Short mmCIF file of C-alpha atoms and ligand atoms in Angstrom, two decimals:
data_model
loop_
_atom_site.label_atom_id
_atom_site.label_comp_id
_atom_site.label_asym_id
_atom_site.label_seq_id
_atom_site.Cartn_x
_atom_site.Cartn_y
_atom_site.Cartn_z
CA MET A 1 -31.02 -66.96 38.37
CA ARG A 2 -33.15 -65.45 41.11
CA GLN A 3 -32.93 -61.66 41.17
CA SER A 4 -33.42 -61.68 44.95
CA LYS A 5 -30.07 -63.47 45.24
CA LEU A 6 -28.13 -61.18 42.88
CA PHE A 7 -25.86 -58.97 44.97
CA THR A 8 -25.87 -56.07 42.50
CA LYS A 9 -28.54 -53.39 42.73
CA THR A 10 -29.93 -51.18 40.02
CA ARG A 11 -29.86 -47.43 40.55
CA LYS A 12 -32.09 -44.67 39.27
CA GLU A 13 -29.44 -41.98 39.03
CA ALA A 14 -26.39 -42.03 36.82
CA PRO A 15 -23.04 -41.71 38.58
CA ALA A 16 -22.18 -38.01 38.69
CA ASP A 17 -18.78 -38.40 37.00
CA GLU A 18 -20.04 -40.50 34.09
CA ILE A 19 -20.85 -38.70 30.85
CA ALA A 20 -20.91 -41.62 28.41
CA LYS A 21 -24.30 -43.26 27.87
CA ASN A 22 -22.83 -46.77 27.67
CA ALA A 23 -21.19 -46.48 31.10
CA GLU A 24 -24.19 -44.72 32.59
CA LEU A 25 -26.67 -47.42 31.55
CA LEU A 26 -24.33 -50.33 32.28
CA THR A 27 -23.57 -48.91 35.73
CA ARG A 28 -27.19 -48.15 36.61
CA ALA A 29 -28.27 -51.62 35.49
CA GLY A 30 -25.47 -53.30 37.47
CA PHE A 31 -23.31 -54.69 34.64
CA ILE A 32 -20.08 -52.80 35.38
CA ASN A 33 -18.42 -50.87 38.17
CA LYS A 34 -16.02 -48.00 37.65
CA GLN A 35 -12.77 -48.46 39.57
CA MET A 36 -11.15 -45.30 38.18
CA ALA A 37 -11.17 -43.40 34.88
CA GLY A 38 -10.98 -45.89 32.01
CA VAL A 39 -10.95 -48.92 34.33
CA TYR A 40 -14.13 -50.94 34.85
CA ALA A 41 -14.89 -54.15 36.75
CA LEU A 42 -17.41 -56.63 35.35
CA LEU A 43 -20.29 -57.63 37.62
CA PRO A 44 -22.26 -60.90 37.19
CA LEU A 45 -24.60 -59.59 34.46
CA GLY A 46 -21.76 -57.84 32.64
CA LEU A 47 -19.54 -60.90 32.78
CA ARG A 48 -22.30 -63.03 31.22
CA VAL A 49 -22.60 -60.59 28.30
CA MET A 50 -18.83 -60.33 27.85
CA LYS A 51 -18.44 -64.15 27.79
CA LYS A 52 -21.13 -64.41 25.12
CA ILE A 53 -19.43 -61.80 22.95
CA GLU A 54 -16.12 -63.62 23.45
CA ASN A 55 -17.67 -66.90 22.41
CA ILE A 56 -19.19 -65.51 19.22
CA ILE A 57 -15.81 -64.08 18.28
CA ARG A 58 -14.08 -67.35 19.24
CA GLU A 59 -16.47 -69.38 17.04
CA GLU A 60 -15.91 -67.13 14.04
CA MET A 61 -12.12 -67.13 14.39
CA ASN A 62 -12.11 -70.92 14.82
CA THR A 63 -14.25 -71.21 11.67
CA ILE A 64 -11.50 -69.60 9.58
CA GLY A 65 -9.00 -72.00 11.11
CA SER A 66 -7.27 -69.70 13.58
CA GLN A 67 -5.79 -71.28 16.74
CA GLU A 68 -6.39 -69.77 20.16
CA ILE A 69 -3.46 -68.94 22.43
CA SER A 70 -2.90 -66.67 25.41
CA MET A 71 0.17 -64.44 25.59
CA THR A 72 1.47 -62.80 28.76
CA THR A 73 0.75 -59.30 30.03
CA LEU A 74 4.33 -58.71 31.25
CA GLN A 75 6.54 -57.71 28.35
CA ASP A 76 10.31 -57.98 27.88
CA PRO A 77 11.65 -54.65 26.55
CA GLU A 78 14.43 -56.41 24.64
CA VAL A 79 11.90 -57.85 22.18
CA TRP A 80 10.32 -54.46 21.57
CA LYS A 81 13.67 -52.72 21.12
CA LYS A 82 14.28 -54.93 18.06
CA THR A 83 11.40 -53.18 16.26
CA ASP A 84 12.01 -49.75 17.85
CA ARG A 85 8.69 -49.84 19.67
CA TRP A 86 9.91 -49.72 23.28
CA SER A 87 10.39 -45.95 23.48
CA ASP A 88 7.56 -43.71 24.61
CA GLU A 89 8.08 -41.64 21.48
CA ALA A 90 7.33 -44.64 19.25
CA VAL A 91 4.43 -45.99 21.35
CA ASP A 92 2.83 -43.30 23.48
CA VAL A 93 0.45 -45.55 25.44
CA TRP A 94 2.94 -47.86 27.23
CA PHE A 95 2.43 -48.66 30.89
CA LYS A 96 5.90 -49.48 32.17
CA THR A 97 6.99 -50.97 35.46
CA LYS A 98 10.15 -52.34 37.09
CA LEU A 99 11.45 -55.46 38.79
CA LYS A 100 13.00 -55.13 42.28
CA ASN A 101 16.43 -54.96 40.62
CA ASP A 102 15.32 -52.02 38.48
CA THR A 103 14.96 -54.01 35.24
CA GLU A 104 12.20 -52.41 33.15
CA LEU A 105 9.11 -54.32 32.02
CA GLY A 106 6.05 -53.32 30.02
CA LEU A 107 2.37 -54.20 30.29
CA GLY A 108 1.14 -55.51 26.94
CA CYS A 109 -0.69 -52.95 24.80
CA THR A 110 -0.64 -55.23 21.72
CA HIS A 111 1.30 -58.42 20.92
CA GLU A 112 2.93 -58.40 17.47
CA GLU A 113 6.48 -58.55 18.85
CA PRO A 114 6.24 -61.35 21.43
CA ILE A 115 4.13 -63.53 19.11
CA THR A 116 6.49 -63.05 16.17
CA LYS A 117 9.50 -63.84 18.36
CA MET A 118 7.83 -66.89 19.91
CA LEU A 119 7.04 -68.33 16.49
CA THR A 120 10.71 -68.39 15.49
CA GLU A 121 10.80 -71.50 17.72
CA HIS A 122 7.92 -73.20 15.91
CA LEU A 123 8.19 -72.27 12.27
CA SER A 124 10.85 -73.42 9.82
CA SER A 125 9.49 -74.56 6.46
CA TYR A 126 7.06 -73.37 3.80
CA ARG A 127 5.11 -76.50 4.74
CA ASP A 128 4.27 -74.87 8.10
CA LEU A 129 2.46 -72.00 6.32
CA PRO A 130 -0.11 -70.49 6.22
CA PHE A 131 -1.60 -70.39 9.69
CA SER A 132 -2.96 -67.88 12.18
CA VAL A 133 -3.26 -67.50 15.93
CA TYR A 134 -5.52 -65.35 18.07
CA GLN A 135 -6.08 -64.52 21.69
CA ILE A 136 -8.78 -62.93 23.81
CA GLN A 137 -6.83 -61.02 26.39
CA THR A 138 -6.59 -57.89 28.50
CA LYS A 139 -4.60 -54.99 27.06
CA PHE A 140 -3.18 -52.02 28.95
CA ARG A 141 -2.88 -48.59 27.35
CA ASN A 142 -2.12 -45.28 28.95
CA GLU A 143 -4.80 -43.48 26.92
CA PRO A 144 -4.72 -39.71 27.42
CA ARG A 145 -8.52 -39.42 27.31
CA ALA A 146 -10.77 -41.96 28.97
CA LYS A 147 -14.15 -40.26 28.98
CA SER A 148 -16.10 -42.63 26.74
CA GLY A 149 -16.95 -45.31 29.30
CA ILE A 150 -15.98 -48.78 28.13
CA LEU A 151 -15.48 -47.55 24.56
CA ARG A 152 -11.98 -46.40 25.49
CA GLY A 153 -10.44 -48.11 28.48
CA ARG A 154 -6.97 -48.03 29.97
CA GLU A 155 -7.43 -51.74 30.68
CA PHE A 156 -9.67 -53.52 28.17
CA LEU A 157 -10.39 -56.83 26.52
CA MET A 158 -9.28 -57.31 22.92
CA LYS A 159 -9.31 -60.13 20.42
CA ASP A 160 -6.09 -59.92 18.45
CA MET A 161 -5.27 -62.32 15.65
CA TYR A 162 -2.05 -62.63 13.65
CA SER A 163 -1.60 -64.43 10.32
CA PHE A 164 1.58 -65.95 8.89
CA CYS A 165 1.92 -66.64 5.18
CA SER A 166 4.67 -67.41 2.67
CA ASP A 167 3.73 -64.58 0.30
CA GLU A 168 1.31 -61.77 -0.42
CA ASP A 169 -1.16 -63.89 -2.44
CA SER A 170 -1.53 -66.38 0.33
CA HIS A 171 -1.91 -63.49 2.79
CA ASN A 172 -4.64 -61.90 0.67
CA GLU A 173 -6.61 -65.12 0.74
CA PHE A 174 -6.64 -65.17 4.53
CA TYR A 175 -7.28 -61.41 4.69
CA GLU A 176 -10.48 -61.88 2.65
CA LYS A 177 -11.60 -64.72 4.93
CA SER A 178 -11.07 -62.49 7.96
CA LYS A 179 -13.41 -59.87 6.47
CA ILE A 180 -16.18 -62.46 6.26
CA ALA A 181 -15.52 -63.63 9.82
CA TYR A 182 -15.68 -60.02 11.03
CA LYS A 183 -18.94 -59.37 9.19
CA ASN A 184 -20.42 -62.47 10.81
CA VAL A 185 -19.36 -61.29 14.27
CA PHE A 186 -21.04 -57.88 13.90
CA GLN A 187 -24.14 -59.44 12.33
CA ARG A 188 -24.48 -61.88 15.23
CA LEU A 189 -24.06 -59.04 17.72
CA GLY A 190 -27.03 -57.18 16.26
CA ILE A 191 -25.05 -54.24 14.86
CA GLY A 192 -24.41 -55.63 11.38
CA HIS A 193 -26.82 -53.11 9.84
CA LEU A 194 -24.82 -50.22 11.35
CA THR A 195 -21.29 -51.53 10.79
CA TYR A 196 -19.36 -50.84 7.58
CA ILE A 197 -16.00 -51.86 6.24
CA THR A 198 -13.99 -48.67 5.98
CA PHE A 199 -10.81 -47.82 4.10
CA ALA A 200 -8.26 -46.27 6.44
CA SER A 201 -4.58 -45.44 6.40
CA GLY A 202 -2.43 -48.46 5.81
CA GLY A 203 0.75 -47.94 7.72
CA MET A 204 3.97 -49.22 6.22
CA PHE A 205 3.14 -52.04 3.88
CA SER A 206 -0.16 -51.64 2.13
CA LYS A 207 -1.94 -48.60 0.83
CA TYR A 208 -4.95 -49.13 3.08
CA SER A 209 -5.98 -50.93 6.16
CA HIS A 210 -9.62 -51.77 6.82
CA GLU A 211 -11.58 -50.67 9.82
CA PHE A 212 -15.00 -51.86 10.87
CA GLN A 213 -16.92 -48.76 11.87
CA THR A 214 -20.30 -48.75 13.61
CA ILE A 215 -22.32 -45.63 12.89
CA CYS A 216 -23.09 -43.89 16.16
CA PRO A 217 -23.30 -40.22 17.18
CA VAL A 218 -20.81 -40.64 20.05
CA GLY A 219 -18.15 -42.20 17.81
CA GLU A 220 -14.73 -40.55 17.83
CA ASP A 221 -14.15 -41.22 14.13
CA THR A 222 -15.62 -39.54 11.07
CA ILE A 223 -16.36 -41.68 8.03
CA TYR A 224 -17.88 -41.09 4.61
CA LEU A 225 -20.30 -43.81 3.58
CA ASP A 226 -21.62 -44.93 0.21
CA GLU A 227 -24.68 -46.71 1.55
CA GLU A 228 -25.55 -48.38 -1.77
CA LYS A 229 -22.17 -50.03 -2.02
CA GLY A 230 -21.86 -50.53 1.74
CA ILE A 231 -18.34 -49.09 1.69
CA ALA A 232 -16.95 -46.25 3.78
CA VAL A 233 -13.77 -44.19 3.80
CA ASN A 234 -12.21 -42.81 6.97
CA LYS A 235 -11.81 -39.03 7.03
CA GLU A 236 -8.04 -39.47 7.46
CA VAL A 237 -7.71 -40.80 3.89
CA PHE A 238 -10.74 -39.12 2.30
CA ASP A 239 -9.59 -37.25 -0.81
CA ASP A 240 -10.31 -37.20 -4.55
CA GLU A 241 -7.43 -39.49 -5.44
CA VAL A 242 -8.46 -42.15 -2.93
CA LEU A 243 -12.11 -41.99 -4.01
CA SER A 244 -11.29 -42.43 -7.67
CA SER A 245 -8.90 -45.32 -6.93
CA LEU A 246 -11.77 -47.02 -5.08
CA GLY A 247 -14.34 -46.18 -7.76
CA LEU A 248 -16.41 -44.12 -5.32
CA ASP A 249 -18.45 -41.05 -6.17
CA LYS A 250 -17.96 -38.12 -3.79
CA SER A 251 -21.53 -36.85 -4.25
CA LYS A 252 -22.88 -40.15 -2.86
CA MET A 253 -20.69 -40.19 0.24
CA VAL A 254 -22.49 -39.21 3.45
CA GLU A 255 -20.59 -38.10 6.55
CA HIS A 256 -21.20 -40.03 9.80
CA LYS A 257 -19.73 -40.30 13.26
CA ALA A 258 -18.66 -43.88 13.94
CA ILE A 259 -17.01 -46.18 16.49
CA GLU A 260 -14.08 -48.31 15.33
CA VAL A 261 -15.01 -51.76 16.62
CA GLY A 262 -12.31 -53.63 14.74
CA ASN A 263 -9.55 -53.33 12.20
CA ILE A 264 -7.44 -55.52 9.93
CA PHE A 265 -3.93 -54.72 8.73
CA THR A 266 -1.49 -56.08 6.21
CA LEU A 267 1.86 -56.01 8.01
CA GLY A 268 4.04 -57.66 5.38
CA LYS A 269 7.54 -58.19 6.77
CA LYS A 270 7.47 -55.26 9.20
CA TYR A 271 7.85 -57.51 12.26
CA SER A 272 9.17 -60.76 10.77
CA GLU A 273 12.33 -59.10 9.40
CA PRO A 274 13.61 -57.39 12.56
CA LEU A 275 12.63 -60.37 14.74
CA GLY A 276 14.04 -62.99 12.38
CA LEU A 277 10.86 -64.93 11.66
CA THR A 278 11.87 -66.79 8.50
CA PHE A 279 11.03 -70.03 6.69
CA LYS A 280 12.79 -72.11 4.06
CA ASN A 281 11.06 -72.17 0.67
CA GLU A 282 11.12 -75.11 -1.81
CA SER A 283 14.63 -74.17 -2.91
CA SER A 284 15.82 -73.97 0.73
CA GLU A 285 16.16 -70.20 0.65
CA ASP A 286 15.41 -68.32 3.89
CA LEU A 287 12.55 -65.85 3.45
CA SER A 288 10.79 -63.55 5.93
CA VAL A 289 7.20 -64.48 6.79
CA PHE A 290 4.40 -62.28 5.39
CA MET A 291 2.14 -61.19 8.27
CA GLY A 292 -1.23 -59.60 8.98
CA CYS A 293 -2.95 -58.51 12.20
CA TYR A 294 -6.64 -58.35 13.04
CA GLY A 295 -8.13 -56.65 16.13
CA ILE A 296 -11.57 -56.45 17.70
CA GLY A 297 -12.29 -54.39 20.82
CA ILE A 298 -14.45 -56.73 22.89
CA GLY A 299 -15.25 -54.29 25.69
CA ARG A 300 -15.71 -51.55 23.13
CA LEU A 301 -18.18 -53.79 21.29
CA MET A 302 -20.25 -54.27 24.43
CA GLY A 303 -20.34 -50.49 24.86
CA THR A 304 -21.19 -49.97 21.20
CA VAL A 305 -24.17 -52.33 21.38
CA VAL A 306 -25.46 -50.33 24.37
CA GLU A 307 -24.90 -46.99 22.63
CA ALA A 308 -26.50 -48.15 19.38
CA LEU A 309 -29.44 -50.24 20.59
CA SER A 310 -30.72 -48.65 23.81
CA ASP A 311 -33.80 -46.42 24.23
CA ASP A 312 -34.83 -43.87 26.86
CA LYS A 313 -35.83 -46.67 29.28
CA GLY A 314 -32.58 -48.60 29.14
CA ILE A 315 -30.57 -51.22 27.32
CA ILE A 316 -31.93 -53.44 24.52
CA TRP A 317 -29.73 -56.54 24.24
CA PRO A 318 -29.83 -58.65 21.10
CA GLU A 319 -30.72 -62.24 21.98
CA SER A 320 -27.25 -63.50 21.06
CA ILE A 321 -25.48 -61.68 23.91
CA ALA A 322 -28.24 -60.85 26.40
CA PRO A 323 -27.34 -61.93 29.95
CA PHE A 324 -30.55 -64.00 29.94
CA LYS A 325 -33.14 -64.62 27.26
CA PHE A 326 -36.23 -64.25 29.49
CA HIS A 327 -36.98 -61.95 32.39
CA LEU A 328 -39.69 -63.54 34.51
CA LEU A 329 -41.50 -61.06 36.79
CA ALA A 330 -43.75 -62.09 39.65
CA LEU A 331 -46.02 -59.16 40.55
CA GLY A 332 -47.82 -58.56 43.84
CA GLU A 333 -47.90 -60.44 47.11
CA SER A 334 -50.49 -63.08 46.21
CA GLU A 335 -49.51 -66.63 47.18
CA ASN A 336 -51.05 -67.95 44.00
CA VAL A 337 -48.88 -65.67 41.83
CA LYS A 338 -45.78 -66.72 43.77
CA LYS A 339 -46.66 -70.39 43.35
CA GLU A 340 -47.32 -70.08 39.60
CA ALA A 341 -44.21 -67.97 38.97
CA ASN A 342 -42.00 -70.37 40.92
CA SER A 343 -43.32 -73.39 39.08
CA LEU A 344 -42.87 -71.65 35.70
CA TYR A 345 -39.30 -70.74 36.72
CA ASP A 346 -38.54 -74.37 37.59
CA LEU A 347 -40.12 -75.56 34.35
CA LEU A 348 -38.06 -73.13 32.23
CA LEU A 349 -34.88 -74.12 34.06
CA SER A 350 -35.63 -77.79 33.44
CA LYS A 351 -35.88 -76.99 29.71
CA GLY A 352 -32.45 -75.34 29.80
CA VAL A 353 -33.88 -71.86 29.18
CA GLU A 354 -31.84 -68.89 30.39
CA VAL A 355 -34.20 -67.08 32.72
CA PHE A 356 -33.72 -64.26 35.20
CA PHE A 357 -36.49 -64.44 37.83
CA ASP A 358 -37.57 -61.24 39.55
CA ASP A 359 -38.82 -62.91 42.73
CA ARG A 360 -38.04 -59.89 44.91
CA GLU A 361 -40.57 -59.21 47.67
CA ALA A 362 -41.99 -55.79 48.58
CA MET A 363 -41.36 -54.24 45.18
CA SER A 364 -44.01 -52.45 43.20
CA ALA A 365 -44.93 -53.53 39.68
CA GLY A 366 -43.67 -50.15 38.45
CA GLU A 367 -40.25 -50.68 40.01
CA LYS A 368 -39.98 -54.18 38.53
CA PHE A 369 -40.98 -52.98 35.05
CA ALA A 370 -38.50 -50.09 35.20
CA ASP A 371 -35.66 -52.43 36.25
CA SER A 372 -36.58 -54.90 33.55
CA ASP A 373 -36.48 -52.20 30.87
CA LEU A 374 -33.19 -50.87 32.23
CA ILE A 375 -31.50 -54.30 32.24
CA GLY A 376 -32.80 -54.97 28.73
CA ILE A 377 -33.43 -58.72 28.57
CA PRO A 378 -35.10 -59.50 25.18
CA TYR A 379 -38.33 -61.14 26.47
CA ARG A 380 -40.36 -60.32 29.56
CA ILE A 381 -42.83 -62.78 31.09
CA VAL A 382 -45.17 -61.32 33.71
CA VAL A 383 -47.09 -63.43 36.19
CA SER A 384 -49.78 -61.47 38.03
CA GLU A 385 -53.29 -61.96 39.40
CA ARG A 386 -54.54 -60.36 36.20
CA SER A 387 -52.51 -62.47 33.80
CA LEU A 388 -53.61 -65.65 35.61
CA LYS A 389 -57.24 -64.52 35.41
CA GLU A 390 -56.80 -63.93 31.68
CA GLY A 391 -55.48 -67.45 31.24
CA GLY A 392 -51.73 -67.44 31.69
CA PHE A 393 -48.73 -65.15 31.48
CA GLU A 394 -48.04 -61.90 29.70
CA LEU A 395 -45.23 -62.24 27.15
CA LYS A 396 -43.66 -59.07 25.77
CA LYS A 397 -40.57 -58.29 23.74
CA ARG A 398 -38.32 -55.56 25.15
CA THR A 399 -38.87 -53.62 21.91
CA GLU A 400 -42.68 -53.90 21.95
CA GLU A 401 -45.08 -51.56 23.72
CA LYS A 402 -47.68 -54.18 24.54
CA GLY A 403 -47.45 -57.86 25.35
CA LYS A 404 -49.97 -60.66 24.90
CA ILE A 405 -51.40 -63.29 27.20
CA VAL A 406 -50.17 -66.79 26.47
CA SER A 407 -50.96 -70.10 28.13
CA GLN A 408 -48.16 -72.27 29.49
CA GLU A 409 -48.37 -74.55 26.41
CA GLU A 410 -48.17 -71.59 24.03
CA LEU A 411 -45.22 -70.18 25.95
CA LEU A 412 -43.32 -73.46 25.77
CA LYS A 413 -44.00 -73.66 22.04
CA ILE A 414 -42.60 -70.13 21.51
CA ILE A 415 -39.51 -70.98 23.57
P1 ATP B 1 -8.27 -46.24 18.40
O1 ATP B 1 -7.97 -45.50 17.12
O2 ATP B 1 -9.72 -46.24 18.75
O3 ATP B 1 -7.37 -45.82 19.52
P2 ATP B 1 -6.45 -48.30 17.69
O4 ATP B 1 -6.19 -47.98 16.28
O5 ATP B 1 -5.48 -47.88 18.73
O6 ATP B 1 -7.92 -47.76 18.09
P3 ATP B 1 -5.82 -51.13 17.70
O7 ATP B 1 -4.57 -50.91 18.42
O8 ATP B 1 -5.71 -51.59 16.31
O9 ATP B 1 -6.76 -49.86 17.80
O10 ATP B 1 -6.74 -52.15 18.52
C1 ATP B 1 -7.69 -53.04 17.92
C2 ATP B 1 -9.10 -52.73 18.39
O11 ATP B 1 -9.14 -52.65 19.83
C3 ATP B 1 -9.66 -51.42 17.91
O12 ATP B 1 -10.24 -51.55 16.65
C4 ATP B 1 -10.69 -51.08 18.97
O13 ATP B 1 -11.91 -51.74 18.67
C5 ATP B 1 -10.11 -51.70 20.22
N1 ATP B 1 -9.48 -50.68 21.10
C6 ATP B 1 -8.37 -49.95 20.85
N2 ATP B 1 -8.07 -49.16 21.88
C7 ATP B 1 -9.04 -49.37 22.82
C8 ATP B 1 -9.29 -48.85 24.13
N3 ATP B 1 -8.48 -47.95 24.69
N4 ATP B 1 -10.38 -49.31 24.80
C9 ATP B 1 -11.20 -50.24 24.26
N5 ATP B 1 -11.00 -50.77 23.04
C10 ATP B 1 -9.94 -50.35 22.32
MG1 MG B 2 -5.43 -46.23 19.98
#
């Protein structure tokens, strides 16, 4: 893509009402636009990143055999009344609305109930089990505080997966597979080294749930980490009894602030019983399905990568989710530079390389470098009078101070 054609503009100053670093950098670099508190639009660069994150998550969920679906945003209160989750006392983040005839509706904040109810039409025998479904979909939550940029939105993208098994053993098997899939996701997003599986409160069925927490000073959660074992415990369940049951040594646990990027829950029969999701076992007895649920905050992940991997000049995208892999900069007004840069751009495109071409006229080298650092594309290629004189192009990683001159052949080999 040619930068001269991109309608979004970078800005030097952060928006006055934005205190979160993720939103500040993403706004200045032209990835997102704030519509109101906790509500952000995605601009072309931001949409490219979001789609890449989605696809990594999609690949990992498909790998463990989950099937993608897409549930509706509009919610029928009758389904939620069956589990006592329609009232504002039970779920305090509902957005509710009404039909013209005054019938109440909700905007989906999660989807256990409608999915469980829907599956009563598709599930009958033990032979149908186990299986799981997931979706990548917008959730609506009336969050009281929305000051953390895209880390906590009132409208945000989530991957939510639900598993359906005949019994607890079969559930545990899938639960373990989901942990591996989650680890792979965070590894591929470049935050694997900062993200730890964390014991948290379990809710109704099991003693614990598991959260995936990324260590970061702006995180809202507090965790205690045993770095050697790679296991953390959320502050909400951190006590001597829990530590000894997990074989953890209090003196080795270090306190950190962290962002919850995902969580996995054993639900048991919490939803299948009230909603009548049953199957017939080998002896034709009707049993309730044993369920689990598995969330990842996709928008929150994008914000977390920005919080965790940026520097004082701007964002540093990992290659896997960068909007483009190469940022090609043409410096100066020389016709020769323009010609060389344009022909390199065409060559890279013909090789299927994702390249963002700063072909803007009347821009100083300093301004182009500053924008490039702010946007955070992993590799920068500079074409200038000087680079051409020295035999080619200057190639530099976003994380390196200095680049090196490479010829066109060398560049193609590296790519
Ligand atoms: P939190 O404690 O942060 O409010 P939660 O326990 O409400 O999270 P879930 O309902 O289990 O989270 O949602 C699954 C995942 O969706 C979370 O792990 C988080 O990554 C993400 N998420 C939750 N709420 C938001 C939000 N308001 N904005 C962006 N992402 C969110
Ligand atoms: Mg919440």
